[in-house]
Amino acid sequence: MRKNLVVNGALVAVAVAVGVGAYANVGSSASTAATRETVVTAKRGVVLSTVSSTGNVEAATDLGLSFQQSGKVTGIFVKAGDHVTKGQQLAQVDDTQQAAALLSAQASLTSAEANLAGVLRGETSYERAQDAAGLASAAQSVATAQSGLTHAQQSATANAPKYQEQIDQAQTQLDTAQTSQTSAKASLDRAKSAMTTLQSSYDPRASSSEDADARLSRYKLDQVTCGTHSGTPGYHTADGVDCSQIVNLISFATGVQTSQSASDQAQTSVTTAQNALTSAQQGQTAGTLQDQQALDNAQNQLTTANLQYQSTAAGNAAKQQPAKPETVAQARASVTSAQQQLTSAQQNEDQTVLTAPVAGTVASVTGTVGQYSSSGGGASSSSASSTSSASSSTSSSSSSTSGFVVLTDVSSLDVKVGFTETDAPKVRVGQAATITLDALTGKTFTGKILSFDTNQTVVSNVVTYYAKVGFDSASRSIKPGMTASVAVVLDKRDDVVTLPTSAVPTSGTSATVTVRGSDGKDVSRSITIGLRGDSAVEITAGLSAGDKVVETSSAAGATSSGFPGGGAGPPGGGGGLGGGIGG
């Protein structure tokens, strides 16, 4: 199957504008004789992705009519060329089996009607015993549910003081910890005050920001120094400490350190106690909620059990009435079902006669009186093969419609086209398409995909999937059988940043390109690739309209640097500007 690159005038104009307008050839580079540089400009425009094929115009309302019931043909009432009206009889098969089934359905209806009369009696002793057992079971369910509710209430009542006791214990521990913290802080304050007083006289250069550990370490080092100068009265260390008081300074510093540790521990105890209190309070909230949920569930179960008991009791009372409504309803339903079976049997009998579903012209009649015709679809469209009787024929519109009788209506036309197994997954019902006809040069029609085959057709070992394309508005000059070219728009991006397909690698969603700045310097830049069209590619990030991209190509025209893996067009597109709109 050949493919034509066909689009309407607007699509062609957009494709050319994007593909050609984006190129700005600035000549060959002086770097080597074997390569040349081309500068392309990123522009805002439209990116189109299409796939195309050819086919023939067909009468869309051609119908291949086949019998809905199997049997030997006993009569044919029309011939090719006859005009028929809606509902007119066309042919008939033997109805012996259908007539017998109709009689059986009539007998079943009579039996169902007799059964309806038989259910109008009182309840039996066995049925009354069953009712009593069901009621007892419902009563037991009520008792069980009541017991569950009582247990849930008792549990909730017992849990409440436990939750409060845990909170009270945690509060007591917090109060004790806070008291200890207050005492430890007071001791620390006294130790710090005494330390400050002693330092003011014997360590006047001490820093107020010095922590207890650093102070004690310093004094112990000073004590060593003072020991080496014990024979020097009034000796002071380098940091100004009076050696005569070094022992007291160490003692006071040790006291501050001990008090600080005690204060820190007291603070930790307060935090731990506070956390325990919070946990106890949260436990009370969660436990109370859980107890309430248990109460609610138990109450719901009791309510449901009571409702079930009441329902069972009411049902028993209803069944004990002389005429049980539900039994009567079931019997009447059986009558209704028998009536439906009778209707179906009557329909099967009626389907032994082939009638015209619409008015039209008989294109062909397949078969003769006396042949056996198997059941098949009642009608098939002109763009797909029918599941018809044993024989088939081709309509006058050169379609593949088949059936015992084929009706044609040329007032409605469409195009049947085939797509390869590569292009078929891209095509969907409802997609827009453009249609051109070899016989109507210079005219382009719009349309859309009406249907698409799910099963393949193999022609000359080539797998093909056929689609039917409808005209949005068709000219009277279009005739069945005309050769048509169809281009299906797969995807479209309007007003996006674009580059020619030849300037972008043929695969992947990202790439690195060389951008030439206004100062003539080249820099590498990463880009993100969106839709790959027939002649242009959408750039979703990395470039702005007006950016100039350097494309380095070999002497033969294939890109060799500047675009990793670049140079070829999109798959099936032919490469570069020649990528085209084909699939």
GROMACS .gro file of C-alpha atoms in nm, residues 4-301:
model
  298
    4ASN     CA    1   0.058   0.993  -0.014
    5LEU     CA    2   0.171   1.298   0.180
    6VAL     CA    3  -0.163   1.475   0.171
    7VAL     CA    4  -0.282   1.763   0.386
    8ASN     CA    5  -0.521   2.049   0.326
    9GLY     CA    6  -0.398   2.393   0.228
   10ALA     CA    7  -0.380   2.521   0.584
   11LEU     CA    8  -0.178   2.224   0.706
   12VAL     CA    9   0.068   2.248   0.414
   13ALA     CA   10   0.117   2.618   0.474
   14VAL     CA   11   0.189   2.558   0.842
   15ALA     CA   12   0.430   2.271   0.771
   16VAL     CA   13   0.625   2.475   0.512
   17ALA     CA   14   0.633   2.781   0.737
   18VAL     CA   15   0.773   2.581   1.027
   19GLY     CA   16   1.019   2.374   0.823
   20VAL     CA   17   1.153   2.637   0.585
   21GLY     CA   18   1.116   2.949   0.800
   22ALA     CA   19   1.327   2.797   1.076
   23TYR     CA   20   1.632   2.754   0.852
   24ALA     CA   21   1.890   3.028   0.801
   25ASN     CA   22   2.185   2.890   0.610
   26VAL     CA   23   2.494   3.096   0.676
   27GLY     CA   24   2.734   2.904   0.452
   28SER     CA   25   3.028   2.677   0.511
   29SER     CA   26   3.265   2.698   0.802
   30ALA     CA   27   3.631   2.763   0.733
   31SER     CA   28   3.731   2.492   0.982
   32THR     CA   29   3.763   2.203   0.736
   33ALA     CA   30   3.678   2.132   0.374
   34ALA     CA   31   3.477   1.820   0.476
   35THR     CA   32   3.218   1.991   0.706
   36ARG     CA   33   2.992   2.290   0.700
   37GLU     CA   34   2.797   2.481   0.963
   38THR     CA   35   2.433   2.575   0.927
   39VAL     CA   36   2.258   2.808   1.169
   40VAL     CA   37   1.889   2.743   1.228
   41THR     CA   38   1.667   2.984   1.417
   42ALA     CA   39   1.418   2.864   1.676
   43LYS     CA   40   1.077   3.009   1.591
   44ARG     CA   41   0.726   3.000   1.728
   45GLY     CA   42   0.492   2.802   1.507
   46VAL     CA   43   0.280   2.491   1.464
   47VAL     CA   44   0.407   2.132   1.487
   48LEU     CA   45   0.204   1.869   1.303
   49SER     CA   46   0.228   1.489   1.314
   50THR     CA   47   0.027   1.305   1.047
   51VAL     CA   48  -0.006   0.966   0.883
   52SER     CA   49  -0.154   0.910   0.538
   53SER     CA   50  -0.295   0.638   0.314
   54THR     CA   51  -0.511   0.584   0.007
   55GLY     CA   52  -0.842   0.412  -0.048
   56ASN     CA   53  -1.170   0.435  -0.231
   57VAL     CA   54  -1.496   0.619  -0.182
   58GLU     CA   55  -1.782   0.391  -0.079
   59ALA     CA   56  -2.151   0.424  -0.008
   60ALA     CA   57  -2.155   0.444   0.371
   61THR     CA   58  -2.507   0.308   0.404
   62ASP     CA   59  -2.454  -0.003   0.189
   63LEU     CA   60  -2.605  -0.288   0.388
   64GLY     CA   61  -2.523  -0.655   0.359
   65LEU     CA   62  -2.838  -0.831   0.481
   66SER     CA   63  -2.831  -1.191   0.602
   67PHE     CA   64  -3.085  -1.421   0.762
   68GLN     CA   65  -3.097  -1.420   1.140
   69GLN     CA   66  -3.217  -1.782   1.134
   70SER     CA   67  -3.060  -2.079   0.957
   71GLY     CA   68  -3.255  -2.287   0.708
   72LYS     CA   69  -3.326  -2.376   0.351
   73VAL     CA   70  -3.421  -2.081   0.133
   74THR     CA   71  -3.787  -2.123   0.034
   75GLY     CA   72  -3.840  -1.793  -0.143
   76ILE     CA   73  -3.660  -1.491  -0.296
   77PHE     CA   74  -3.884  -1.193  -0.369
   78VAL     CA   75  -3.645  -0.933  -0.524
   79LYS     CA   76  -3.370  -0.912  -0.786
   80ALA     CA   77  -3.070  -0.677  -0.846
   81GLY     CA   78  -3.182  -0.328  -0.946
   82ASP     CA   79  -3.517  -0.341  -0.765
   83HIS     CA   80  -3.601  -0.046  -0.543
   84VAL     CA   81  -3.741  -0.159  -0.207
   85THR     CA   82  -3.913   0.019   0.078
   86LYS     CA   83  -3.842  -0.012   0.448
   87GLY     CA   84  -3.993  -0.334   0.587
   88GLN     CA   85  -4.044  -0.498   0.247
   89GLN     CA   86  -3.994  -0.877   0.237
   90LEU     CA   87  -3.682  -0.981   0.043
   91ALA     CA   88  -3.647  -1.357   0.099
   92GLN     CA   89  -3.752  -1.641   0.331
   93VAL     CA   90  -3.607  -1.964   0.481
   94ASP     CA   91  -3.788  -2.275   0.606
   95ASP     CA   92  -3.948  -2.201   0.949
   96THR     CA   93  -4.033  -2.556   1.065
   97GLN     CA   94  -3.809  -2.544   1.377
   98GLN     CA   95  -3.906  -2.188   1.464
   99ALA     CA   96  -4.276  -2.271   1.436
  100ALA     CA   97  -4.228  -2.570   1.671
  101ALA     CA   98  -4.041  -2.351   1.924
  102LEU     CA   99  -4.325  -2.099   1.907
  103LEU     CA  100  -4.577  -2.369   1.998
  104SER     CA  101  -4.357  -2.482   2.293
  105ALA     CA  102  -4.333  -2.124   2.424
  106GLN     CA  103  -4.709  -2.092   2.407
  107ALA     CA  104  -4.743  -2.414   2.614
  108SER     CA  105  -4.494  -2.283   2.876
  109LEU     CA  106  -4.698  -1.969   2.916
  110THR     CA  107  -5.010  -2.176   2.975
  111SER     CA  108  -4.826  -2.376   3.247
  112ALA     CA  109  -4.698  -2.060   3.421
  113GLU     CA  110  -5.044  -1.913   3.427
  114ALA     CA  111  -5.178  -2.235   3.583
  115ASN     CA  112  -4.904  -2.221   3.852
  116LEU     CA  113  -5.005  -1.866   3.942
  117ALA     CA  114  -5.352  -1.990   4.025
  118GLY     CA  115  -5.207  -2.272   4.239
  119VAL     CA  116  -5.009  -2.044   4.475
  120LEU     CA  117  -5.325  -1.883   4.613
  121ARG     CA  118  -5.347  -2.100   4.923
  122GLY     CA  119  -5.261  -2.074   5.297
  123GLU     CA  120  -4.919  -2.143   5.452
  124THR     CA  121  -4.830  -2.507   5.528
  125SER     CA  122  -4.733  -2.637   5.876
  126TYR     CA  123  -4.374  -2.696   5.759
  127GLU     CA  124  -4.343  -2.335   5.645
  128ARG     CA  125  -4.484  -2.213   5.980
  129ALA     CA  126  -4.216  -2.416   6.164
  130GLN     CA  127  -3.945  -2.256   5.952
  131ASP     CA  128  -4.084  -1.910   6.033
  132ALA     CA  129  -4.074  -1.986   6.407
  133ALA     CA  130  -3.711  -2.101   6.389
  134GLY     CA  131  -3.609  -1.785   6.204
  135LEU     CA  132  -3.781  -1.567   6.462
  136ALA     CA  133  -3.604  -1.750   6.748
  137SER     CA  134  -3.270  -1.697   6.581
  138ALA     CA  135  -3.343  -1.325   6.544
  139ALA     CA  136  -3.435  -1.306   6.914
  140GLN     CA  137  -3.106  -1.471   7.009
  141SER     CA  138  -2.920  -1.211   6.802
  142VAL     CA  139  -3.098  -0.935   6.996
  143ALA     CA  140  -2.996  -1.091   7.330
  144THR     CA  141  -2.633  -1.125   7.216
  145ALA     CA  142  -2.622  -0.765   7.099
  146GLN     CA  143  -2.773  -0.642   7.430
  147SER     CA  144  -2.505  -0.834   7.622
  148GLY     CA  145  -2.235  -0.675   7.407
  149LEU     CA  146  -2.370  -0.327   7.477
  150THR     CA  147  -2.377  -0.393   7.853
  151HIS     CA  148  -2.017  -0.515   7.845
  152ALA     CA  149  -1.905  -0.206   7.651
  153GLN     CA  150  -2.078   0.022   7.904
  154GLN     CA  151  -1.914  -0.156   8.198
  155SER     CA  152  -1.573  -0.139   8.033
  156ALA     CA  153  -1.606   0.233   7.964
  157THR     CA  154  -1.715   0.298   8.324
  158ALA     CA  155  -1.418   0.101   8.463
  159ASN     CA  156  -1.163   0.265   8.236
  160ALA     CA  157  -1.249   0.627   8.319
  161PRO     CA  158  -1.091   0.634   8.672
  162LYS     CA  159  -0.786   0.443   8.544
  163TYR     CA  160  -0.719   0.714   8.288
  164GLN     CA  161  -0.756   0.987   8.553
  165GLU     CA  162  -0.531   0.798   8.798
  166GLN     CA  163  -0.255   0.784   8.536
  167ILE     CA  164  -0.289   1.159   8.480
  168ASP     CA  165  -0.278   1.231   8.856
  169GLN     CA  166   0.037   1.020   8.898
  170ALA     CA  167   0.205   1.195   8.609
  171GLN     CA  168   0.106   1.537   8.752
  172THR     CA  169   0.254   1.445   9.091
  173GLN     CA  170   0.579   1.337   8.926
  174LEU     CA  171   0.586   1.666   8.734
  175ASP     CA  172   0.528   1.871   9.050
  176THR     CA  173   0.810   1.683   9.228
  177ALA     CA  174   1.046   1.732   8.933
  178GLN     CA  175   0.964   2.104   8.916
  179THR     CA  176   1.033   2.142   9.289
  180SER     CA  177   1.367   1.966   9.247
  181GLN     CA  178   1.443   2.188   8.949
  182THR     CA  179   1.371   2.502   9.155
  183SER     CA  180   1.600   2.379   9.436
  184ALA     CA  181   1.877   2.285   9.194
  185LYS     CA  182   1.852   2.623   9.021
  186ALA     CA  183   1.877   2.802   9.356
  187SER     CA  184   2.188   2.598   9.446
  188LEU     CA  185   2.338   2.678   9.106
  189ASP     CA  186   2.269   3.048   9.151
  190ARG     CA  187   2.440   3.046   9.494
  191ALA     CA  188   2.743   2.857   9.361
  192LYS     CA  189   2.772   3.100   9.068
  193SER     CA  190   2.743   3.399   9.303
  194ALA     CA  191   3.015   3.266   9.532
  195MET     CA  192   3.232   3.189   9.230
  196THR     CA  193   3.184   3.540   9.094
  197THR     CA  194   3.271   3.696   9.433
  198LEU     CA  195   3.589   3.490   9.463
  199GLN     CA  196   3.688   3.561   9.103
  200SER     CA  197   3.645   3.936   9.146
  201SER     CA  198   3.934   3.932   9.392
  202TYR     CA  199   4.156   3.646   9.277
  203ASP     CA  200   4.075   3.599   8.911
  204PRO     CA  201   3.971   3.948   8.795
  205ARG     CA  202   4.034   3.876   8.427
  206ALA     CA  203   3.790   3.578   8.416
  207SER     CA  204   3.529   3.602   8.139
  208SER     CA  205   3.161   3.596   8.239
  209SER     CA  206   3.084   3.381   7.933
  210GLU     CA  207   3.328   3.105   8.033
  211ASP     CA  208   3.142   2.775   8.096
  212ALA     CA  209   3.198   2.567   8.409
  213ASP     CA  210   3.398   2.290   8.239
  214ALA     CA  211   3.638   2.530   8.069
  215ARG     CA  212   3.686   2.728   8.394
  216LEU     CA  213   3.769   2.415   8.597
  217SER     CA  214   4.014   2.296   8.333
  218ARG     CA  215   4.188   2.635   8.332
  219TYR     CA  216   4.223   2.640   8.710
  220LYS     CA  217   4.369   2.291   8.717
  221LEU     CA  218   4.634   2.400   8.465
  222ASP     CA  219   4.698   2.712   8.674
  223GLN     CA  220   4.738   2.489   8.982
  224VAL     CA  221   5.028   2.312   8.806
  225THR     CA  222   5.187   2.648   8.723
  226CYS     CA  223   5.140   2.771   9.079
  227GLY     CA  224   5.309   2.454   9.209
  228THR     CA  225   5.622   2.532   9.012
  229HIS     CA  226   5.631   2.882   9.170
  230SER     CA  227   5.536   2.788   9.522
  231GLY     CA  228   5.840   2.964   9.654
  232THR     CA  229   5.739   3.297   9.501
  233PRO     CA  230   5.508   3.487   9.735
  234GLY     CA  231   5.213   3.666   9.566
  235TYR     CA  232   5.273   3.490   9.232
  236HIS     CA  233   5.002   3.529   8.968
  237THR     CA  234   4.960   3.306   8.663
  238ALA     CA  235   4.962   3.438   8.309
  239ASP     CA  236   4.578   3.463   8.311
  240GLY     CA  237   4.589   3.672   8.633
  241VAL     CA  238   4.497   3.403   8.887
  242ASP     CA  239   4.630   3.456   9.240
  243CYS     CA  240   4.810   3.133   9.330
  244SER     CA  241   4.730   3.179   9.698
  245GLN     CA  242   4.362   3.109   9.621
  246ILE     CA  243   4.399   2.848   9.349
  247VAL     CA  244   4.267   2.571   9.575
  248ASN     CA  245   3.955   2.773   9.664
  249LEU     CA  246   3.902   2.868   9.302
  250ILE     CA  247   3.911   2.501   9.202
  251SER     CA  248   3.674   2.410   9.485
  252PHE     CA  249   3.425   2.682   9.391
  253ALA     CA  250   3.450   2.596   9.020
  254THR     CA  251   3.385   2.231   9.104
  255GLY     CA  252   3.080   2.337   9.306
  256VAL     CA  253   2.942   2.538   9.012
  257GLN     CA  254   3.000   2.243   8.777
  258THR     CA  255   2.825   2.003   9.018
  259SER     CA  256   2.533   2.244   9.065
  260GLN     CA  257   2.505   2.295   8.688
  261SER     CA  258   2.491   1.917   8.636
  262ALA     CA  259   2.226   1.885   8.906
  263SER     CA  260   2.023   2.167   8.747
  264ASP     CA  261   2.048   2.003   8.404
  265GLN     CA  262   1.934   1.671   8.546
  266ALA     CA  263   1.645   1.843   8.719
  267GLN     CA  264   1.546   2.005   8.388
  268THR     CA  265   1.561   1.664   8.220
  269SER     CA  266   1.340   1.521   8.493
  270VAL     CA  267   1.089   1.802   8.441
  271THR     CA  268   1.082   1.738   8.065
  272THR     CA  269   1.040   1.364   8.120
  273ALA     CA  270   0.759   1.422   8.371
  274GLN     CA  271   0.589   1.670   8.137
  275ASN     CA  272   0.606   1.417   7.852
  276ALA     CA  273   0.461   1.151   8.082
  277LEU     CA  274   0.174   1.384   8.175
  278THR     CA  275   0.107   1.464   7.808
  279SER     CA  276   0.114   1.092   7.726
  280ALA     CA  277  -0.131   1.018   8.007
  281GLN     CA  278  -0.365   1.294   7.886
  282GLN     CA  279  -0.345   1.164   7.530
  283GLY     CA  280  -0.406   0.812   7.658
  284GLN     CA  281  -0.718   0.937   7.835
  285THR     CA  282  -0.843   1.102   7.514
  286ALA     CA  283  -0.768   0.797   7.298
  287GLY     CA  284  -0.907   0.552   7.551
  288THR     CA  285  -1.224   0.753   7.601
  289LEU     CA  286  -1.270   0.771   7.221
  290GLN     CA  287  -1.210   0.397   7.187
  291ASP     CA  288  -1.458   0.323   7.465
  292GLN     CA  289  -1.714   0.550   7.298
  293GLN     CA  290  -1.661   0.379   6.963
  294ALA     CA  291  -1.711   0.041   7.130
  295LEU     CA  292  -2.034   0.171   7.282
  296ASP     CA  293  -2.151   0.306   6.945
  297ASN     CA  294  -2.071  -0.022   6.769
  298ALA     CA  295  -2.250  -0.224   7.035
  299GLN     CA  296  -2.552   0.008   7.013
  300ASN     CA  297  -2.555  -0.023   6.631
  301GLN     CA  298  -2.542  -0.400   6.655
   0.00000   0.00000   0.00000
